JSON list of C-alpha atoms in Angstrom, two decimals:
[
{"chain": "A", "resi": 1, "resn": "MET", "atom": "CA", "xyz": [1.37, 15.31, 14.69]},
{"chain": "A", "resi": 2, "resn": "LYS", "atom": "CA", "xyz": [-0.78, 13.96, 11.83]},
{"chain": "A", "resi": 3, "resn": "PRO", "atom": "CA", "xyz": [0.63, 10.57, 10.80]},
{"chain": "A", "resi": 4, "resn": "LEU", "atom": "CA", "xyz": [1.97, 9.75, 7.31]},
{"chain": "A", "resi": 5, "resn": "ALA", "atom": "CA", "xyz": [0.77, 6.44, 6.14]},
{"chain": "A", "resi": 6, "resn": "LEU", "atom": "CA", "xyz": [2.38, 4.52, 3.22]},
{"chain": "A", "resi": 7, "resn": "PHE", "atom": "CA", "xyz": [0.61, 1.99, 0.99]},
{"chain": "A", "resi": 8, "resn": "GLY", "atom": "CA", "xyz": [2.78, 0.18, -1.41]},
{"chain": "A", "resi": 9, "resn": "GLY", "atom": "CA", "xyz": [2.19, -2.16, -4.26]},
{"chain": "A", "resi": 10, "resn": "THR", "atom": "CA", "xyz": [2.94, -2.85, -8.02]},
{"chain": "A", "resi": 11, "resn": "PHE", "atom": "CA", "xyz": [-0.23, -1.02, -8.90]},
{"chain": "A", "resi": 12, "resn": "ASP", "atom": "CA", "xyz": [-0.36, -2.85, -12.19]},
{"chain": "A", "resi": 13, "resn": "PRO", "atom": "CA", "xyz": [-2.76, -1.21, -12.73]},
{"chain": "A", "resi": 14, "resn": "VAL", "atom": "CA", "xyz": [-4.13, 0.73, -9.72]},
{"chain": "A", "resi": 15, "resn": "HIS", "atom": "CA", "xyz": [-7.73, -0.03, -9.29]},
{"chain": "A", "resi": 16, "resn": "LEU", "atom": "CA", "xyz": [-10.70, 1.00, -7.04]},
{"chain": "A", "resi": 17, "resn": "GLY", "atom": "CA", "xyz": [-9.90, -1.85, -4.62]},
{"chain": "A", "resi": 18, "resn": "HIS", "atom": "CA", "xyz": [-6.49, -0.12, -3.91]},
{"chain": "A", "resi": 19, "resn": "LEU", "atom": "CA", "xyz": [-7.97, 3.37, -3.67]},
{"chain": "A", "resi": 20, "resn": "SER", "atom": "CA", "xyz": [-10.98, 2.36, -1.55]},
{"chain": "A", "resi": 21, "resn": "VAL", "atom": "CA", "xyz": [-8.88, 0.81, 1.33]},
{"chain": "A", "resi": 22, "resn": "ALA", "atom": "CA", "xyz": [-6.28, 3.60, 1.12]},
{"chain": "A", "resi": 23, "resn": "TRP", "atom": "CA", "xyz": [-9.14, 6.12, 1.49]},
{"chain": "A", "resi": 24, "resn": "GLU", "atom": "CA", "xyz": [-10.61, 4.40, 4.34]},
{"chain": "A", "resi": 25, "resn": "ALA", "atom": "CA", "xyz": [-7.28, 4.06, 6.12]},
{"chain": "A", "resi": 26, "resn": "ALA", "atom": "CA", "xyz": [-6.72, 7.81, 5.74]},
{"chain": "A", "resi": 27, "resn": "GLU", "atom": "CA", "xyz": [-10.10, 8.46, 7.33]},
{"chain": "A", "resi": 28, "resn": "LEU", "atom": "CA", "xyz": [-9.54, 6.06, 10.26]},
{"chain": "A", "resi": 29, "resn": "LEU", "atom": "CA", "xyz": [-6.07, 7.32, 11.00]},
{"chain": "A", "resi": 30, "resn": "ASP", "atom": "CA", "xyz": [-6.74, 10.98, 10.07]},
{"chain": "A", "resi": 31, "resn": "ALA", "atom": "CA", "xyz": [-3.54, 10.61, 8.11]},
{"chain": "A", "resi": 32, "resn": "GLU", "atom": "CA", "xyz": [-1.90, 11.61, 4.86]},
{"chain": "A", "resi": 33, "resn": "VAL", "atom": "CA", "xyz": [-1.66, 8.46, 2.77]},
{"chain": "A", "resi": 34, "resn": "ARG", "atom": "CA", "xyz": [0.99, 8.11, 0.01]},
{"chain": "A", "resi": 35, "resn": "LEU", "atom": "CA", "xyz": [0.79, 5.30, -2.56]},
{"chain": "A", "resi": 36, "resn": "LEU", "atom": "CA", "xyz": [4.19, 3.85, -3.21]},
{"chain": "A", "resi": 37, "resn": "PRO", "atom": "CA", "xyz": [4.50, 2.00, -6.51]},
{"chain": "A", "resi": 38, "resn": "ALA", "atom": "CA", "xyz": [7.24, -0.69, -6.26]},
{"chain": "A", "resi": 39, "resn": "SER", "atom": "CA", "xyz": [10.07, -0.86, -8.87]},
{"chain": "A", "resi": 40, "resn": "ILE", "atom": "CA", "xyz": [11.16, -4.47, -8.67]},
{"chain": "A", "resi": 41, "resn": "PRO", "atom": "CA", "xyz": [9.05, -6.29, -6.18]},
{"chain": "A", "resi": 42, "resn": "PRO", "atom": "CA", "xyz": [11.15, -8.92, -4.31]},
{"chain": "A", "resi": 43, "resn": "HIS", "atom": "CA", "xyz": [8.33, -11.33, -3.79]},
{"chain": "A", "resi": 44, "resn": "ARG", "atom": "CA", "xyz": [6.51, -11.40, -7.16]},
{"chain": "A", "resi": 45, "resn": "GLN", "atom": "CA", "xyz": [6.77, -11.23, -10.98]},
{"chain": "A", "resi": 46, "resn": "PRO", "atom": "CA", "xyz": [7.79, -7.90, -12.48]},
{"chain": "A", "resi": 47, "resn": "PRO", "atom": "CA", "xyz": [4.91, -5.72, -13.52]},
{"chain": "A", "resi": 48, "resn": "ILE", "atom": "CA", "xyz": [3.65, -5.53, -17.11]},
{"chain": "A", "resi": 49, "resn": "ALA", "atom": "CA", "xyz": [3.46, -1.81, -17.38]},
{"chain": "A", "resi": 50, "resn": "SER", "atom": "CA", "xyz": [6.70, 0.22, -17.04]},
{"chain": "A", "resi": 51, "resn": "ALA", "atom": "CA", "xyz": [7.37, 2.47, -14.04]},
{"chain": "A", "resi": 52, "resn": "ALA", "atom": "CA", "xyz": [6.53, 5.53, -16.16]},
{"chain": "A", "resi": 53, "resn": "GLN", "atom": "CA", "xyz": [3.41, 3.97, -17.42]},
{"chain": "A", "resi": 54, "resn": "ARG", "atom": "CA", "xyz": [2.18, 2.97, -13.94]},
{"chain": "A", "resi": 55, "resn": "VAL", "atom": "CA", "xyz": [2.95, 6.38, -12.52]},
{"chain": "A", "resi": 56, "resn": "ALA", "atom": "CA", "xyz": [0.87, 8.01, -15.29]},
{"chain": "A", "resi": 57, "resn": "ILE", "atom": "CA", "xyz": [-2.13, 5.83, -14.37]},
{"chain": "A", "resi": 58, "resn": "LEU", "atom": "CA", "xyz": [-1.75, 6.56, -10.84]},
{"chain": "A", "resi": 59, "resn": "ARG", "atom": "CA", "xyz": [-1.61, 10.34, -11.43]},
{"chain": "A", "resi": 60, "resn": "ALA", "atom": "CA", "xyz": [-4.87, 10.00, -13.50]},
{"chain": "A", "resi": 61, "resn": "ALA", "atom": "CA", "xyz": [-6.42, 8.00, -10.70]},
{"chain": "A", "resi": 62, "resn": "LEU", "atom": "CA", "xyz": [-5.59, 10.44, -7.88]},
{"chain": "A", "resi": 63, "resn": "GLN", "atom": "CA", "xyz": [-6.80, 13.76, -9.64]},
{"chain": "A", "resi": 64, "resn": "GLY", "atom": "CA", "xyz": [-9.32, 15.81, -7.69]},
{"chain": "A", "resi": 65, "resn": "GLN", "atom": "CA", "xyz": [-8.92, 14.67, -4.15]},
{"chain": "A", "resi": 66, "resn": "SER", "atom": "CA", "xyz": [-6.60, 15.60, -1.23]},
{"chain": "A", "resi": 67, "resn": "ARG", "atom": "CA", "xyz": [-6.23, 12.57, 1.12]},
{"chain": "A", "resi": 68, "resn": "LEU", "atom": "CA", "xyz": [-4.22, 10.42, -1.21]},
{"chain": "A", "resi": 69, "resn": "SER", "atom": "CA", "xyz": [-1.05, 11.27, -2.94]},
{"chain": "A", "resi": 70, "resn": "LEU", "atom": "CA", "xyz": [1.70, 9.66, -5.09]},
{"chain": "A", "resi": 71, "resn": "ASP", "atom": "CA", "xyz": [5.36, 8.91, -3.85]},
{"chain": "A", "resi": 72, "resn": "THR", "atom": "CA", "xyz": [7.69, 7.58, -6.59]},
{"chain": "A", "resi": 73, "resn": "ARG", "atom": "CA", "xyz": [10.75, 7.06, -4.36]},
{"chain": "A", "resi": 74, "resn": "GLU", "atom": "CA", "xyz": [10.98, 3.38, -4.96]},
{"chain": "A", "resi": 75, "resn": "LEU", "atom": "CA", "xyz": [10.86, 3.84, -8.78]},
{"chain": "A", "resi": 76, "resn": "ASP", "atom": "CA", "xyz": [13.65, 6.45, -8.52]},
{"chain": "A", "resi": 77, "resn": "ARG", "atom": "CA", "xyz": [15.99, 3.94, -6.67]},
{"chain": "A", "resi": 78, "resn": "ALA", "atom": "CA", "xyz": [17.91, 1.13, -8.38]},
{"chain": "A", "resi": 79, "resn": "GLY", "atom": "CA", "xyz": [17.33, -2.54, -7.35]},
{"chain": "A", "resi": 80, "resn": "PRO", "atom": "CA", "xyz": [14.63, -4.38, -5.57]},
{"chain": "A", "resi": 81, "resn": "SER", "atom": "CA", "xyz": [12.02, -2.41, -3.54]},
{"chain": "A", "resi": 82, "resn": "PHE", "atom": "CA", "xyz": [12.64, -3.45, 0.04]},
{"chain": "A", "resi": 83, "resn": "THR", "atom": "CA", "xyz": [10.20, -1.88, 2.31]},
{"chain": "A", "resi": 84, "resn": "VAL", "atom": "CA", "xyz": [12.52, -1.43, 5.28]},
{"chain": "A", "resi": 85, "resn": "ASP", "atom": "CA", "xyz": [14.87, 0.75, 3.01]},
{"chain": "A", "resi": 86, "resn": "THR", "atom": "CA", "xyz": [11.86, 2.96, 1.97]},
{"chain": "A", "resi": 87, "resn": "LEU", "atom": "CA", "xyz": [10.69, 3.45, 5.49]},
{"chain": "A", "resi": 88, "resn": "THR", "atom": "CA", "xyz": [14.35, 4.12, 6.76]},
{"chain": "A", "resi": 89, "resn": "GLY", "atom": "CA", "xyz": [14.65, 6.93, 4.14]},
{"chain": "A", "resi": 90, "resn": "LEU", "atom": "CA", "xyz": [11.24, 8.35, 5.10]},
{"chain": "A", "resi": 91, "resn": "ARG", "atom": "CA", "xyz": [12.17, 8.27, 8.78]},
{"chain": "A", "resi": 92, "resn": "ALA", "atom": "CA", "xyz": [15.31, 10.30, 8.03]},
{"chain": "A", "resi": 93, "resn": "GLU", "atom": "CA", "xyz": [13.18, 12.88, 6.12]},
{"chain": "A", "resi": 94, "resn": "GLN", "atom": "CA", "xyz": [10.17, 13.11, 8.45]},
{"chain": "A", "resi": 95, "resn": "GLY", "atom": "CA", "xyz": [11.96, 13.28, 11.81]},
{"chain": "A", "resi": 96, "resn": "ALA", "atom": "CA", "xyz": [9.64, 12.34, 14.72]},
{"chain": "A", "resi": 97, "resn": "ARG", "atom": "CA", "xyz": [6.40, 12.33, 12.62]},
{"chain": "A", "resi": 98, "resn": "PRO", "atom": "CA", "xyz": [4.46, 8.99, 13.02]},
{"chain": "A", "resi": 99, "resn": "LEU", "atom": "CA", "xyz": [4.89, 6.72, 10.11]},
{"chain": "A", "resi": 100, "resn": "VAL", "atom": "CA", "xyz": [2.34, 4.04, 9.37]},
{"chain": "A", "resi": 101, "resn": "LEU", "atom": "CA", "xyz": [2.96, 1.07, 7.00]},
{"chain": "A", "resi": 102, "resn": "LEU", "atom": "CA", "xyz": [-0.36, -0.16, 5.65]},
{"chain": "A", "resi": 103, "resn": "ILE", "atom": "CA", "xyz": [-0.44, -3.75, 4.69]},
{"chain": "A", "resi": 104, "resn": "GLY", "atom": "CA", "xyz": [-3.33, -6.28, 4.18]},
{"chain": "A", "resi": 105, "resn": "ALA", "atom": "CA", "xyz": [-3.88, -9.01, 6.76]},
{"chain": "A", "resi": 106, "resn": "ASP", "atom": "CA", "xyz": [-2.55, -11.67, 4.59]},
{"chain": "A", "resi": 107, "resn": "ALA", "atom": "CA", "xyz": [0.66, -9.89, 3.85]},
{"chain": "A", "resi": 108, "resn": "PHE", "atom": "CA", "xyz": [1.08, -9.09, 7.53]},
{"chain": "A", "resi": 109, "resn": "SER", "atom": "CA", "xyz": [0.83, -12.86, 8.36]},
{"chain": "A", "resi": 110, "resn": "ASN", "atom": "CA", "xyz": [3.80, -13.34, 6.16]},
{"chain": "A", "resi": 111, "resn": "LEU", "atom": "CA", "xyz": [5.81, -10.31, 7.55]},
{"chain": "A", "resi": 112, "resn": "ALA", "atom": "CA", "xyz": [8.47, -12.69, 9.05]},
{"chain": "A", "resi": 113, "resn": "SER", "atom": "CA", "xyz": [9.51, -13.56, 5.49]},
{"chain": "A", "resi": 114, "resn": "TRP", "atom": "CA", "xyz": [10.26, -9.99, 4.57]},
{"chain": "A", "resi": 115, "resn": "ASP", "atom": "CA", "xyz": [13.85, -8.56, 4.39]},
{"chain": "A", "resi": 116, "resn": "ARG", "atom": "CA", "xyz": [14.98, -7.33, 7.91]},
{"chain": "A", "resi": 117, "resn": "TRP", "atom": "CA", "xyz": [11.26, -7.43, 9.00]},
{"chain": "A", "resi": 118, "resn": "ARG", "atom": "CA", "xyz": [12.17, -6.83, 12.64]},
{"chain": "A", "resi": 119, "resn": "GLU", "atom": "CA", "xyz": [13.68, -3.48, 11.78]},
{"chain": "A", "resi": 120, "resn": "LEU", "atom": "CA", "xyz": [10.22, -2.31, 10.39]},
{"chain": "A", "resi": 121, "resn": "PHE", "atom": "CA", "xyz": [9.03, -1.69, 13.98]},
{"chain": "A", "resi": 122, "resn": "GLU", "atom": "CA", "xyz": [11.95, 0.56, 14.58]},
{"chain": "A", "resi": 123, "resn": "VAL", "atom": "CA", "xyz": [11.01, 3.00, 11.89]},
{"chain": "A", "resi": 124, "resn": "ALA", "atom": "CA", "xyz": [7.13, 2.63, 11.54]},
{"chain": "A", "resi": 125, "resn": "HIS", "atom": "CA", "xyz": [3.90, 1.75, 13.02]},
{"chain": "A", "resi": 126, "resn": "ILE", "atom": "CA", "xyz": [2.02, -0.99, 11.07]},
{"chain": "A", "resi": 127, "resn": "GLY", "atom": "CA", "xyz": [-1.56, -0.62, 10.09]},
{"chain": "A", "resi": 128, "resn": "VAL", "atom": "CA", "xyz": [-3.08, -4.07, 9.23]},
{"chain": "A", "resi": 129, "resn": "LEU", "atom": "CA", "xyz": [-5.99, -3.74, 6.77]},
{"chain": "A", "resi": 130, "resn": "SER", "atom": "CA", "xyz": [-8.53, -6.30, 7.69]},
{"chain": "A", "resi": 131, "resn": "ARG", "atom": "CA", "xyz": [-12.05, -7.30, 7.01]},
{"chain": "A", "resi": 132, "resn": "PRO", "atom": "CA", "xyz": [-14.48, -6.30, 9.76]},
{"chain": "A", "resi": 133, "resn": "GLY", "atom": "CA", "xyz": [-15.00, -9.14, 12.23]},
{"chain": "A", "resi": 134, "resn": "VAL", "atom": "CA", "xyz": [-12.24, -11.30, 10.69]},
{"chain": "A", "resi": 135, "resn": "SER", "atom": "CA", "xyz": [-9.07, -12.00, 12.53]},
{"chain": "A", "resi": 136, "resn": "SER", "atom": "CA", "xyz": [-6.05, -14.13, 11.37]},
{"chain": "A", "resi": 137, "resn": "ILE", "atom": "CA", "xyz": [-3.71, -16.43, 13.24]},
{"chain": "A", "resi": 138, "resn": "LEU", "atom": "CA", "xyz": [-0.12, -15.23, 13.15]},
{"chain": "A", "resi": 139, "resn": "PRO", "atom": "CA", "xyz": [2.92, -17.54, 13.19]},
{"chain": "A", "resi": 140, "resn": "PRO", "atom": "CA", "xyz": [4.58, -17.79, 16.58]},
{"chain": "A", "resi": 141, "resn": "GLU", "atom": "CA", "xyz": [7.54, -15.82, 15.62]},
{"chain": "A", "resi": 142, "resn": "LEU", "atom": "CA", "xyz": [5.41, -12.79, 14.49]},
{"chain": "A", "resi": 143, "resn": "GLU", "atom": "CA", "xyz": [3.04, -13.16, 17.32]},
{"chain": "A", "resi": 144, "resn": "GLU", "atom": "CA", "xyz": [5.83, -12.86, 19.83]},
{"chain": "A", "resi": 145, "resn": "ALA", "atom": "CA", "xyz": [7.24, -9.70, 17.96]},
{"chain": "A", "resi": 146, "resn": "VAL", "atom": "CA", "xyz": [3.84, -7.85, 18.06]},
{"chain": "A", "resi": 147, "resn": "THR", "atom": "CA", "xyz": [3.11, -8.83, 21.67]},
{"chain": "A", "resi": 148, "resn": "GLY", "atom": "CA", "xyz": [2.82, -5.62, 23.68]},
{"chain": "A", "resi": 149, "resn": "ARG", "atom": "CA", "xyz": [2.73, -3.53, 20.40]},
{"chain": "A", "resi": 150, "resn": "ARG", "atom": "CA", "xyz": [-1.03, -3.65, 19.61]},
{"chain": "A", "resi": 151, "resn": "VAL", "atom": "CA", "xyz": [-3.19, -0.63, 20.10]},
{"chain": "A", "resi": 152, "resn": "THR", "atom": "CA", "xyz": [-6.83, -0.08, 19.32]},
{"chain": "A", "resi": 153, "resn": "THR", "atom": "CA", "xyz": [-7.04, 3.69, 18.65]},
{"chain": "A", "resi": 154, "resn": "ALA", "atom": "CA", "xyz": [-5.40, 5.88, 16.12]},
{"chain": "A", "resi": 155, "resn": "ASP", "atom": "CA", "xyz": [-4.58, 8.47, 18.85]},
{"chain": "A", "resi": 156, "resn": "ALA", "atom": "CA", "xyz": [-2.14, 5.96, 20.29]},
{"chain": "A", "resi": 157, "resn": "LEU", "atom": "CA", "xyz": [0.02, 6.18, 17.17]},
{"chain": "A", "resi": 158, "resn": "ARG", "atom": "CA", "xyz": [0.50, 10.00, 17.62]},
{"chain": "A", "resi": 159, "resn": "ASP", "atom": "CA", "xyz": [2.79, 10.02, 20.66]},
{"chain": "A", "resi": 160, "resn": "GLN", "atom": "CA", "xyz": [5.62, 8.08, 19.25]},
{"chain": "A", "resi": 161, "resn": "PRO", "atom": "CA", "xyz": [7.00, 7.83, 15.83]},
{"chain": "A", "resi": 162, "resn": "ALA", "atom": "CA", "xyz": [7.08, 4.05, 15.37]},
{"chain": "A", "resi": 163, "resn": "GLY", "atom": "CA", "xyz": [6.67, 0.52, 16.99]},
{"chain": "A", "resi": 164, "resn": "ARG", "atom": "CA", "xyz": [2.87, -0.10, 17.37]},
{"chain": "A", "resi": 165, "resn": "VAL", "atom": "CA", "xyz": [0.45, -2.22, 15.48]},
{"chain": "A", "resi": 166, "resn": "ILE", "atom": "CA", "xyz": [-3.09, -1.27, 14.77]},
{"chain": "A", "resi": 167, "resn": "GLU", "atom": "CA", "xyz": [-5.88, -3.23, 13.00]},
{"chain": "A", "resi": 168, "resn": "LEU", "atom": "CA", "xyz": [-7.84, -1.19, 10.65]},
{"chain": "A", "resi": 169, "resn": "ALA", "atom": "CA", "xyz": [-11.21, -2.69, 9.56]},
{"chain": "A", "resi": 170, "resn": "VAL", "atom": "CA", "xyz": [-11.79, -1.57, 5.98]},
{"chain": "A", "resi": 171, "resn": "THR", "atom": "CA", "xyz": [-14.25, -2.61, 3.25]},
{"chain": "A", "resi": 172, "resn": "PRO", "atom": "CA", "xyz": [-12.26, -4.69, 0.72]},
{"chain": "A", "resi": 173, "resn": "LEU", "atom": "CA", "xyz": [-13.44, -4.71, -2.74]},
{"chain": "A", "resi": 174, "resn": "GLU", "atom": "CA", "xyz": [-13.09, -8.04, -4.55]},
{"chain": "A", "resi": 175, "resn": "ILE", "atom": "CA", "xyz": [-11.26, -6.64, -7.50]},
{"chain": "A", "resi": 176, "resn": "SER", "atom": "CA", "xyz": [-8.19, -8.33, -9.07]},
{"chain": "A", "resi": 177, "resn": "ALA", "atom": "CA", "xyz": [-5.51, -6.59, -11.02]},
{"chain": "A", "resi": 178, "resn": "THR", "atom": "CA", "xyz": [-4.95, -9.87, -12.83]},
{"chain": "A", "resi": 179, "resn": "ARG", "atom": "CA", "xyz": [-8.60, -9.98, -13.91]},
{"chain": "A", "resi": 180, "resn": "ILE", "atom": "CA", "xyz": [-8.44, -6.40, -15.07]},
{"chain": "A", "resi": 181, "resn": "ARG", "atom": "CA", "xyz": [-5.31, -7.15, -17.21]},
{"chain": "A", "resi": 182, "resn": "GLU", "atom": "CA", "xyz": [-7.16, -10.10, -18.68]},
{"chain": "A", "resi": 183, "resn": "LEU", "atom": "CA", "xyz": [-10.25, -7.94, -19.53]},
{"chain": "A", "resi": 184, "resn": "LEU", "atom": "CA", "xyz": [-8.10, -5.28, -21.15]},
{"chain": "A", "resi": 185, "resn": "ALA", "atom": "CA", "xyz": [-6.20, -7.82, -23.24]},
{"chain": "A", "resi": 186, "resn": "ALA", "atom": "CA", "xyz": [-9.44, -9.25, -24.53]},
{"chain": "A", "resi": 187, "resn": "GLY", "atom": "CA", "xyz": [-10.40, -5.65, -25.71]},
{"chain": "A", "resi": 188, "resn": "ARG", "atom": "CA", "xyz": [-12.96, -5.02, -22.94]},
{"chain": "A", "resi": 189, "resn": "ASP", "atom": "CA", "xyz": [-13.32, -1.95, -20.85]},
{"chain": "A", "resi": 190, "resn": "PRO", "atom": "CA", "xyz": [-13.28, -2.73, -17.20]},
{"chain": "A", "resi": 191, "resn": "ARG", "atom": "CA", "xyz": [-15.44, 0.34, -16.18]},
{"chain": "A", "resi": 192, "resn": "TYR", "atom": "CA", "xyz": [-16.33, 0.51, -12.46]},
{"chain": "A", "resi": 193, "resn": "LEU", "atom": "CA", "xyz": [-13.31, -1.49, -11.54]},
{"chain": "A", "resi": 194, "resn": "LEU", "atom": "CA", "xyz": [-10.73, 1.30, -12.43]},
{"chain": "A", "resi": 195, "resn": "PRO", "atom": "CA", "xyz": [-10.99, 4.92, -11.55]},
{"chain": "A", "resi": 196, "resn": "CYS", "atom": "CA", "xyz": [-12.90, 6.81, -14.21]},
{"chain": "A", "resi": 197, "resn": "GLY", "atom": "CA", "xyz": [-10.01, 9.23, -14.78]},
{"chain": "A", "resi": 198, "resn": "VAL", "atom": "CA", "xyz": [-7.88, 6.44, -16.45]},
{"chain": "A", "resi": 199, "resn": "PHE", "atom": "CA", "xyz": [-10.32, 6.09, -19.32]},
{"chain": "A", "resi": 200, "resn": "ASP", "atom": "CA", "xyz": [-9.85, 9.73, -20.49]},
{"chain": "A", "resi": 201, "resn": "ASP", "atom": "CA", "xyz": [-6.64, 8.95, -22.32]},
{"chain": "A", "resi": 202, "resn": "PRO", "atom": "CA", "xyz": [-6.53, 5.67, -24.27]},
{"chain": "A", "resi": 203, "resn": "ALA", "atom": "CA", "xyz": [-2.75, 5.65, -24.06]},
{"chain": "A", "resi": 204, "resn": "LEU", "atom": "CA", "xyz": [-2.85, 5.02, -20.27]},
{"chain": "A", "resi": 205, "resn": "LEU", "atom": "CA", "xyz": [-4.18, 1.47, -20.55]},
{"chain": "A", "resi": 206, "resn": "ALA", "atom": "CA", "xyz": [-2.46, 0.70, -23.81]},
{"chain": "A", "resi": 207, "resn": "PRO", "atom": "CA", "xyz": [0.31, -1.51, -22.11]},
{"chain": "A", "resi": 208, "resn": "TYR", "atom": "CA", "xyz": [-2.37, -4.02, -21.13]},
{"chain": "A", "resi": 209, "resn": "ARG", "atom": "CA", "xyz": [-4.08, -4.10, -24.53]},
{"chain": "A", "resi": 210, "resn": "GLN", "atom": "CA", "xyz": [-1.11, -5.39, -26.43]}
]
């Protein structure tokens, strides 16, 4: 069964760095990838753009392709966006379909600080987005938790719905949403950092120009 992979973030705004690694993960896993914009991220400042504004930008960014799609369930739910709650809901919907949580290597190193983090392995596989040839050292508690879970091929994720960890070597683009917001606030157009579709309607990026 083709896996369903989930890639979350504030996407404030979504940029080519987000889309590039999500697309590569879709290819490496031969999976559908859904982008999950967070409502109230527990570990960072609230987004500048509203939920509706970020969704509008995402819809414009995802036009014309089939591998990546949008899932707004975290925006439709009240309260903080805890990943374990999102994945538990998806597991109930998807049955035995393999689910893969896509997270960057730095975020994975801090997984033990997440809410009910051990439960994540019960509802999903974890795909760690890393730079080719670069490995990170995990804290002992997390290293112990992933011992015996690591696999090296995407096929190994297909025969069970959750519980494994795979490293996905992707090509990260050094693009910062913070820098994009700074450029927009200064009245500049960050072309080639954002998907071209978001420039078609000036209202899409207006929240960052004020």
